[in-house]
mmCIF file of C-alpha atoms and ligand atoms in Angstrom:
data_model
loop_
_atom_site.group_PDB
_atom_site.id
_atom_site.type_symbol
_atom_site.label_atom_id
_atom_site.label_comp_id
_atom_site.label_asym_id
_atom_site.label_seq_id
_atom_site.Cartn_x
_atom_site.Cartn_y
_atom_site.Cartn_z
ATOM 1 C CA MET A 27 -6.663 -8.052 32.953
ATOM 2 C CA ALA A 28 -9.239 -9.043 30.322
ATOM 3 C CA PRO A 29 -7.884 -9.112 26.745
ATOM 4 C CA GLU A 30 -10.351 -6.422 25.621
ATOM 5 C CA ALA A 31 -9.029 -4.101 28.353
ATOM 6 C CA THR A 32 -5.481 -4.664 27.092
ATOM 7 C CA VAL A 33 -6.483 -3.682 23.575
ATOM 8 C CA SER A 34 -8.067 -0.447 24.727
ATOM 9 C CA VAL A 35 -5.062 0.623 26.784
ATOM 10 C CA PHE A 36 -1.973 -0.183 24.711
ATOM 11 C CA PRO A 37 -1.333 1.404 21.313
ATOM 12 C CA THR A 38 0.437 -1.684 19.949
ATOM 13 C CA GLN A 39 0.527 -5.419 20.567
ATOM 14 C CA GLY A 40 3.227 -6.546 22.995
ATOM 15 C CA ASP A 41 5.617 -7.030 20.068
ATOM 16 C CA GLY A 42 5.223 -3.425 18.904
ATOM 17 C CA LYS A 43 2.853 -4.264 16.049
ATOM 18 C CA ILE A 44 0.416 -1.455 15.290
ATOM 19 C CA THR A 45 -3.177 -2.636 15.566
ATOM 20 C CA VAL A 46 -6.538 -1.515 14.245
ATOM 21 C CA PRO A 47 -7.811 -0.537 17.746
ATOM 22 C CA ALA A 48 -4.629 1.473 18.268
ATOM 23 C CA LEU A 49 -5.252 3.461 15.096
ATOM 24 C CA LEU A 50 -8.869 4.084 16.060
ATOM 25 C CA GLN A 51 -7.755 5.254 19.479
ATOM 26 C CA ARG A 52 -5.566 7.916 17.913
ATOM 27 C CA LYS A 53 -8.677 9.711 16.704
ATOM 28 C CA SER A 54 -9.916 10.281 20.226
ATOM 29 C CA ASP A 55 -6.507 11.254 21.601
ATOM 30 C CA PRO A 56 -5.840 14.959 20.948
ATOM 31 C CA THR A 57 -2.133 14.483 21.698
ATOM 32 C CA SER A 58 -1.642 11.697 19.167
ATOM 33 C CA ARG A 59 0.537 12.175 16.134
ATOM 34 C CA LYS A 60 -0.641 12.094 12.520
ATOM 35 C CA ILE A 61 -0.952 8.619 11.029
ATOM 36 C CA VAL A 62 1.738 7.960 8.410
ATOM 37 C CA CYS A 63 0.759 5.570 5.625
ATOM 38 C CA LEU A 64 2.663 4.540 2.530
ATOM 39 C CA THR A 65 2.112 2.000 -0.210
ATOM 40 C CA ALA A 66 4.476 -0.951 -0.559
ATOM 41 C CA TYR A 67 4.532 -3.845 -2.979
ATOM 42 C CA ASP A 68 7.641 -5.891 -2.136
ATOM 43 C CA TYR A 69 9.916 -7.133 0.646
ATOM 44 C CA PRO A 70 12.807 -4.608 0.548
ATOM 45 C CA THR A 71 10.560 -1.543 0.343
ATOM 46 C CA SER A 72 8.267 -2.705 3.113
ATOM 47 C CA ARG A 73 11.202 -3.600 5.316
ATOM 48 C CA LEU A 74 12.839 -0.188 4.849
ATOM 49 C CA ALA A 75 9.549 1.724 5.262
ATOM 50 C CA ASP A 76 8.683 -0.269 8.362
ATOM 51 C CA GLN A 77 12.101 0.427 9.886
ATOM 52 C CA ALA A 78 11.719 4.116 9.001
ATOM 53 C CA GLY A 79 8.603 4.284 11.178
ATOM 54 C CA VAL A 80 5.601 4.158 8.840
ATOM 55 C CA ASP A 81 2.382 3.282 10.730
ATOM 56 C CA VAL A 82 0.397 1.658 7.920
ATOM 57 C CA LEU A 83 1.682 -0.095 4.795
ATOM 58 C CA LEU A 84 -0.946 -0.351 2.092
ATOM 59 C CA VAL A 85 -0.465 -2.879 -0.666
ATOM 60 C CA GLY A 86 -2.453 -0.718 -3.029
ATOM 61 C CA ASP A 87 -3.728 -1.888 -6.362
ATOM 62 C CA SER A 88 -1.668 1.045 -7.676
ATOM 63 C CA LEU A 89 0.680 -1.956 -7.876
ATOM 64 C CA GLY A 90 -0.792 -2.435 -11.352
ATOM 65 C CA MET A 91 0.466 0.938 -12.566
ATOM 66 C CA VAL A 92 3.733 1.557 -10.700
ATOM 67 C CA VAL A 93 5.111 -1.994 -10.558
ATOM 68 C CA LEU A 94 3.358 -4.092 -13.215
ATOM 69 C CA GLY A 95 3.167 -1.440 -15.939
ATOM 70 C CA TYR A 96 -0.590 -1.534 -16.619
ATOM 71 C CA ASP A 97 -2.359 1.641 -17.794
ATOM 72 C CA ASN A 98 -4.697 1.641 -14.789
ATOM 73 C CA THR A 99 -5.534 -0.473 -11.747
ATOM 74 C CA LEU A 100 -8.358 -2.475 -13.334
ATOM 75 C CA PRO A 101 -6.378 -5.513 -14.598
ATOM 76 C CA VAL A 102 -4.855 -6.320 -11.186
ATOM 77 C CA THR A 103 -5.929 -9.787 -10.042
ATOM 78 C CA LEU A 104 -6.564 -11.243 -6.618
ATOM 79 C CA ASP A 105 -3.607 -13.604 -7.085
ATOM 80 C CA GLU A 106 -1.290 -10.686 -7.906
ATOM 81 C CA MET A 107 -2.438 -8.831 -4.785
ATOM 82 C CA ILE A 108 -1.911 -11.935 -2.663
ATOM 83 C CA HIS A 109 1.568 -12.556 -4.116
ATOM 84 C CA HIS A 110 2.739 -8.996 -3.387
ATOM 85 C CA THR A 111 1.032 -8.696 -0.003
ATOM 86 C CA ARG A 112 2.808 -11.835 1.210
ATOM 87 C CA ALA A 113 6.163 -10.253 0.341
ATOM 88 C CA VAL A 114 5.208 -6.991 2.098
ATOM 89 C CA ARG A 115 4.053 -8.843 5.187
ATOM 90 C CA ARG A 116 7.381 -10.701 5.368
ATOM 91 C CA GLY A 117 9.194 -7.355 5.428
ATOM 92 C CA THR A 118 6.972 -5.803 8.100
ATOM 93 C CA LYS A 119 7.363 -6.002 11.869
ATOM 94 C CA HIS A 120 5.532 -2.957 13.207
ATOM 95 C CA ALA A 121 3.285 -1.342 10.599
ATOM 96 C CA LEU A 122 -0.298 -2.406 10.084
ATOM 97 C CA VAL A 123 -0.529 -4.135 6.691
ATOM 98 C CA VAL A 124 -3.629 -3.364 4.618
ATOM 99 C CA ALA A 125 -4.289 -4.977 1.232
ATOM 100 C CA ASP A 126 -6.478 -3.500 -1.496
ATOM 101 C CA MET A 127 -9.278 -5.654 -2.842
ATOM 102 C CA PRO A 128 -8.761 -5.413 -6.599
ATOM 103 C CA PHE A 129 -11.429 -4.498 -9.135
ATOM 104 C CA GLY A 130 -13.949 -7.280 -9.696
ATOM 105 C CA THR A 131 -13.318 -9.117 -6.428
ATOM 106 C CA TYR A 132 -16.116 -7.395 -4.458
ATOM 107 C CA HIS A 133 -18.451 -6.191 -7.181
ATOM 108 C CA SER A 134 -20.820 -9.142 -7.654
ATOM 109 C CA ASP A 135 -22.275 -10.649 -4.507
ATOM 110 C CA VAL A 136 -21.252 -10.019 -0.933
ATOM 111 C CA SER A 137 -20.590 -13.693 -0.174
ATOM 112 C CA GLU A 138 -18.055 -13.907 -2.975
ATOM 113 C CA ALA A 139 -16.457 -10.677 -1.757
ATOM 114 C CA LEU A 140 -16.215 -12.165 1.733
ATOM 115 C CA ARG A 141 -14.563 -15.312 0.334
ATOM 116 C CA ASN A 142 -12.023 -13.145 -1.515
ATOM 117 C CA ALA A 143 -11.313 -11.025 1.559
ATOM 118 C CA VAL A 144 -10.845 -14.178 3.648
ATOM 119 C CA ARG A 145 -8.311 -15.425 1.079
ATOM 120 C CA ILE A 146 -6.367 -12.157 1.387
ATOM 121 C CA ILE A 147 -6.276 -12.297 5.182
ATOM 122 C CA LYS A 148 -5.572 -16.048 5.400
ATOM 123 C CA GLU A 149 -2.965 -16.302 2.644
ATOM 124 C CA THR A 150 -1.039 -13.061 3.177
ATOM 125 C CA GLY A 151 -1.067 -12.181 6.862
ATOM 126 C CA ALA A 152 -2.451 -8.703 6.102
ATOM 127 C CA GLU A 153 -4.468 -7.338 9.003
ATOM 128 C CA ALA A 154 -7.108 -5.461 6.993
ATOM 129 C CA VAL A 155 -8.464 -4.912 3.500
ATOM 130 C CA LYS A 156 -9.365 -1.722 1.665
ATOM 131 C CA VAL A 157 -12.362 -1.302 -0.624
ATOM 132 C CA GLU A 158 -13.253 1.634 -2.829
ATOM 133 C CA GLY A 159 -16.674 3.304 -2.695
ATOM 134 C CA GLY A 160 -18.999 4.893 -0.146
ATOM 135 C CA GLU A 161 -22.746 4.419 0.303
ATOM 136 C CA ARG A 162 -22.878 1.628 -2.253
ATOM 137 C CA ARG A 163 -20.453 -0.461 -0.141
ATOM 138 C CA LEU A 164 -22.454 -0.229 3.097
ATOM 139 C CA GLU A 165 -23.630 -3.848 3.066
ATOM 140 C CA LEU A 166 -20.241 -5.169 1.966
ATOM 141 C CA ILE A 167 -18.249 -3.301 4.625
ATOM 142 C CA ALA A 168 -20.740 -4.332 7.323
ATOM 143 C CA ARG A 169 -20.470 -7.997 6.274
ATOM 144 C CA LEU A 170 -16.674 -7.948 6.252
ATOM 145 C CA THR A 171 -16.393 -6.237 9.631
ATOM 146 C CA GLU A 172 -18.976 -8.617 11.133
ATOM 147 C CA SER A 173 -16.691 -11.396 9.889
ATOM 148 C CA GLU A 174 -13.753 -9.933 11.863
ATOM 149 C CA ILE A 175 -12.072 -8.477 8.791
ATOM 150 C CA PRO A 176 -11.136 -4.847 9.475
ATOM 151 C CA VAL A 177 -11.923 -2.577 6.529
ATOM 152 C CA MET A 178 -10.357 0.663 5.404
ATOM 153 C CA GLY A 179 -12.772 2.643 3.218
ATOM 154 C CA HIS A 180 -11.780 4.807 0.245
ATOM 155 C CA VAL A 181 -13.933 7.659 -1.068
ATOM 156 C CA GLY A 182 -13.479 10.680 -3.308
ATOM 157 C CA LEU A 183 -11.443 9.774 -6.367
ATOM 158 C CA THR A 184 -11.623 6.000 -6.547
ATOM 159 C CA PRO A 185 -9.244 4.887 -9.335
ATOM 160 C CA GLN A 186 -11.179 1.660 -9.998
ATOM 161 C CA SER A 187 -14.042 3.933 -11.210
ATOM 162 C CA VAL A 188 -11.816 5.530 -13.880
ATOM 163 C CA ASN A 189 -14.075 4.413 -16.745
ATOM 164 C CA ALA A 190 -17.231 5.559 -14.964
ATOM 165 C CA ILE A 191 -15.755 8.927 -13.902
ATOM 166 C CA GLY A 192 -13.975 9.419 -17.246
ATOM 167 C CA GLY A 193 -10.522 10.180 -15.827
ATOM 168 C CA TYR A 194 -8.701 11.044 -12.646
ATOM 169 C CA ARG A 195 -10.020 14.344 -11.326
ATOM 170 C CA VAL A 196 -10.731 16.104 -8.056
ATOM 171 C CA GLN A 197 -14.055 15.031 -6.532
ATOM 172 C CA GLY A 198 -16.588 16.904 -4.383
ATOM 173 C CA LYS A 199 -16.198 20.294 -6.042
ATOM 174 C CA THR A 200 -19.886 21.158 -6.483
ATOM 175 C CA ALA A 201 -22.351 21.473 -3.603
ATOM 176 C CA ASP A 202 -24.147 18.261 -4.672
ATOM 177 C CA ALA A 203 -20.901 16.343 -5.103
ATOM 178 C CA ALA A 204 -19.652 17.555 -1.711
ATOM 179 C CA GLU A 205 -22.931 16.453 -0.110
ATOM 180 C CA GLN A 206 -22.591 12.993 -1.705
ATOM 181 C CA LEU A 207 -19.003 12.700 -0.519
ATOM 182 C CA LEU A 208 -20.045 13.531 3.039
ATOM 183 C CA ARG A 209 -22.744 10.849 2.812
ATOM 184 C CA ASP A 210 -20.184 8.369 1.443
ATOM 185 C CA ALA A 211 -17.730 9.017 4.274
ATOM 186 C CA HIS A 212 -20.449 8.709 6.918
ATOM 187 C CA ALA A 213 -21.749 5.503 5.313
ATOM 188 C CA VAL A 214 -18.293 3.922 5.404
ATOM 189 C CA GLU A 215 -18.009 4.810 9.093
ATOM 190 C CA ALA A 216 -21.531 3.575 9.883
ATOM 191 C CA ALA A 217 -20.779 0.261 8.158
ATOM 192 C CA GLY A 218 -17.875 -0.328 10.545
ATOM 193 C CA ALA A 219 -14.715 0.729 8.686
ATOM 194 C CA PHE A 220 -11.823 1.620 11.004
ATOM 195 C CA ALA A 221 -10.428 4.377 8.745
ATOM 196 C CA VAL A 222 -11.199 6.006 5.417
ATOM 197 C CA VAL A 223 -8.957 7.230 2.614
ATOM 198 C CA LEU A 224 -10.007 10.580 1.125
ATOM 199 C CA GLU A 225 -8.487 10.899 -2.344
ATOM 200 C CA ALA A 226 -8.401 14.084 -4.450
ATOM 201 C CA VAL A 227 -10.855 16.043 -2.339
ATOM 202 C CA PRO A 228 -10.804 19.817 -1.683
ATOM 203 C CA ARG A 229 -8.951 20.592 1.524
ATOM 204 C CA GLU A 230 -11.962 22.304 3.127
ATOM 205 C CA LEU A 231 -14.246 19.323 2.487
ATOM 206 C CA ALA A 232 -11.637 16.860 3.779
ATOM 207 C CA ALA A 233 -11.296 18.984 6.938
ATOM 208 C CA GLN A 234 -15.070 18.931 7.438
ATOM 209 C CA ILE A 235 -15.222 15.137 6.978
ATOM 210 C CA THR A 236 -12.315 14.755 9.400
ATOM 211 C CA ARG A 237 -14.150 16.844 12.002
ATOM 212 C CA GLU A 238 -17.399 14.928 11.580
ATOM 213 C CA LEU A 239 -16.104 11.342 11.590
ATOM 214 C CA ARG A 240 -15.115 9.289 14.625
ATOM 215 C CA ILE A 241 -12.724 7.180 12.538
ATOM 216 C CA PRO A 242 -9.391 8.498 11.200
ATOM 217 C CA THR A 243 -9.285 10.044 7.741
ATOM 218 C CA ILE A 244 -6.214 9.323 5.630
ATOM 219 C CA GLY A 245 -5.661 11.920 2.942
ATOM 220 C CA ILE A 246 -4.053 11.717 -0.474
ATOM 221 C CA GLY A 247 -4.544 14.969 -2.330
ATOM 222 C CA ALA A 248 -6.934 16.021 0.434
ATOM 223 C CA GLY A 249 -4.919 18.666 2.277
ATOM 224 C CA PRO A 250 -3.148 18.688 5.631
ATOM 225 C CA ASP A 251 -6.143 18.536 7.978
ATOM 226 C CA CYS A 252 -6.775 14.789 7.683
ATOM 227 C CA ASP A 253 -5.813 12.523 10.586
ATOM 228 C CA GLY A 254 -3.137 10.909 8.460
ATOM 229 C CA GLN A 255 -1.541 10.972 5.008
ATOM 230 C CA ILE A 256 -0.747 8.355 2.404
ATOM 231 C CA LEU A 257 1.421 8.514 -0.704
ATOM 232 C CA VAL A 258 2.245 6.028 -3.416
ATOM 233 C CA ALA A 259 5.820 5.009 -2.553
ATOM 234 C CA HIS A 260 7.012 5.351 -6.154
ATOM 235 C CA ASP A 261 5.858 9.009 -6.259
ATOM 236 C CA LEU A 262 7.702 9.763 -2.998
ATOM 237 C CA LEU A 263 10.839 7.980 -4.209
ATOM 238 C CA GLY A 264 10.896 9.392 -7.742
ATOM 239 C CA LEU A 265 10.468 6.021 -9.430
ATOM 240 C CA THR A 266 7.716 6.774 -11.943
ATOM 241 C CA PHE A 267 7.759 7.587 -15.640
ATOM 242 C CA THR A 268 5.078 10.263 -15.748
ATOM 243 C CA ALA A 269 4.846 13.646 -14.033
ATOM 244 C CA PRO A 270 3.754 13.118 -10.418
ATOM 245 C CA PRO A 271 0.331 14.470 -9.395
ATOM 246 C CA LYS A 272 0.196 17.964 -7.802
ATOM 247 C CA PHE A 273 -0.286 16.531 -4.312
ATOM 248 C CA ALA A 274 2.687 14.142 -4.369
ATOM 249 C CA ARG A 275 5.931 15.363 -2.837
ATOM 250 C CA GLN A 276 9.035 13.674 -4.276
ATOM 251 C CA TYR A 277 11.604 13.103 -1.521
ATOM 252 C CA ALA A 278 14.261 11.321 -3.596
ATOM 253 C CA ASN A 279 15.173 10.516 -7.162
ATOM 254 C CA VAL A 280 15.620 6.771 -6.982
ATOM 255 C CA GLY A 281 14.987 6.476 -10.733
ATOM 256 C CA GLU A 282 18.118 8.542 -11.367
ATOM 257 C CA VAL A 283 20.114 6.526 -8.807
ATOM 258 C CA ILE A 284 19.125 3.258 -10.548
ATOM 259 C CA SER A 285 19.863 4.583 -14.046
ATOM 260 C CA GLY A 286 23.254 5.951 -12.939
ATOM 261 C CA ALA A 287 24.261 2.725 -11.228
ATOM 262 C CA VAL A 288 23.245 0.557 -14.190
ATOM 263 C CA ARG A 289 24.988 2.862 -16.699
ATOM 264 C CA ALA A 290 28.200 2.673 -14.623
ATOM 265 C CA TYR A 291 27.929 -1.153 -14.537
ATOM 266 C CA CYS A 292 27.496 -1.278 -18.345
ATOM 267 C CA ASP A 293 30.578 0.954 -18.783
ATOM 268 C CA ASP A 294 32.714 -1.160 -16.416
ATOM 269 C CA VAL A 295 31.782 -4.481 -18.088
ATOM 270 C CA ARG A 296 32.454 -3.058 -21.564
ATOM 271 C CA ALA A 297 35.800 -1.569 -20.436
ATOM 272 C CA GLY A 298 36.826 -4.910 -18.886
ATOM 273 C CA ILE A 299 37.224 -3.396 -15.407
ATOM 274 C CA PHE A 300 34.406 -5.381 -13.829
ATOM 275 C CA PRO A 301 34.967 -7.782 -12.213
ATOM 276 C CA SER A 302 38.372 -6.923 -10.766
ATOM 277 C CA ASP A 303 40.788 -9.528 -9.489
ATOM 278 C CA ALA A 304 39.570 -8.815 -5.932
ATOM 279 C CA GLU A 305 36.027 -9.583 -7.067
ATOM 280 C CA SER A 306 37.096 -12.959 -8.510
ATOM 281 C CA TYR A 307 37.495 -16.371 -6.879
ATOM 282 C CA HIS A 308 40.932 -18.014 -7.133
ATOM 283 C CA SER A 309 41.964 -21.636 -7.649
ATOM 284 C CA GLY A 310 44.093 -23.442 -5.078
ATOM 285 C CA GLU A 311 47.736 -24.280 -5.902
ATOM 286 C CA SER A 312 46.979 -27.981 -6.623
ATOM 287 C CA ILE A 313 44.452 -27.002 -9.318
ATOM 288 C CA LYS A 314 46.884 -24.542 -10.924
ATOM 289 C CA ARG A 315 49.501 -27.353 -11.288
ATOM 290 C CA ARG A 316 47.065 -29.848 -12.861
ATOM 291 C CA LYS A 317 48.115 -31.423 -16.163
ATOM 292 C CA PRO A 318 46.127 -30.356 -19.257
ATOM 293 C CA ILE A 319 43.295 -32.697 -20.290
ATOM 294 C CA HIS A 320 43.619 -34.474 -23.703
ATOM 295 C CA ILE A 321 40.494 -36.102 -25.085
ATOM 296 C CA ALA A 322 41.165 -38.653 -27.825
ATOM 297 C CA CYS A 323 38.525 -38.764 -30.532
HETATM 298 O O1 LIG B 423 -3.889 1.799 -4.652
HETATM 299 C C1 LIG B 423 -3.400 2.702 -3.942
HETATM 300 O O2 LIG B 423 -2.193 2.898 -3.867
HETATM 301 C C2 LIG B 423 -4.319 3.516 -3.172
HETATM 302 C C3 LIG B 423 -3.764 4.689 -2.435
HETATM 303 C C4 LIG B 423 -3.402 5.748 -3.388
HETATM 304 C C5 LIG B 423 -4.685 5.187 -1.384
HETATM 305 O O3 LIG B 423 -5.488 3.252 -3.149
#
């Protein structure tokens, strides 16, 4: 069987790894399940999320806010993205790993953007990159996909545009804005992206885009009608220090678990009950019988 026939038939590589063609295929299969995506920034989280059955792990530049403590995503560097994506890739067996291209790495000329995307793919093992923006990224997305780098688009609220937009707010609410968003989503598809994130978009508009596109839509704050969903892992886990956005469902309170565990450790050390004798190493008999050392000055 020719390799291209294999790709079109099987949803994963032989080793169970989820592939870009497999995700695309889900769009045309009415029986296929929703695509589950989650962000990840390190080895343990990616390993656990991968084992739990997530389809796509995105090393989002939200890294800057939820892990590195920046005020927004703009300061995140290419080297930081590469460092974290390598760790995520090491923890991942099945999920498709997508890495965000950080602000400034695809905004000047397309050749430089291609060089940066090649670095991400070559140095991290990620299988795709994500770029923010619609119509204005047509040429860039086309160039990357022509260069065998699969691209996930991202339209609607694009956090790297925070200064231009003037905050984080729902997009596509007026007729003109909705029309522009539709054009953006279609442009991303036409340029060759294999999927597109719709962020902070009215449910009805996201449903319309999902109906019109041939590539999967991945929603975040875009309602339940998208082909898949993505959340920032720290919102899902309850590991943030600000109120989560309206669309984020918190499934655990890991922040409380960490605080409780560390408080208990502090108490035990201060009370002298950690470590216990069972948690200590012990000398052999010959060492216990050794004569004391006298150093003559
Ligand atoms: O950076 C990120 O985590 C993202 C997702 C929210 C889609 O872009």
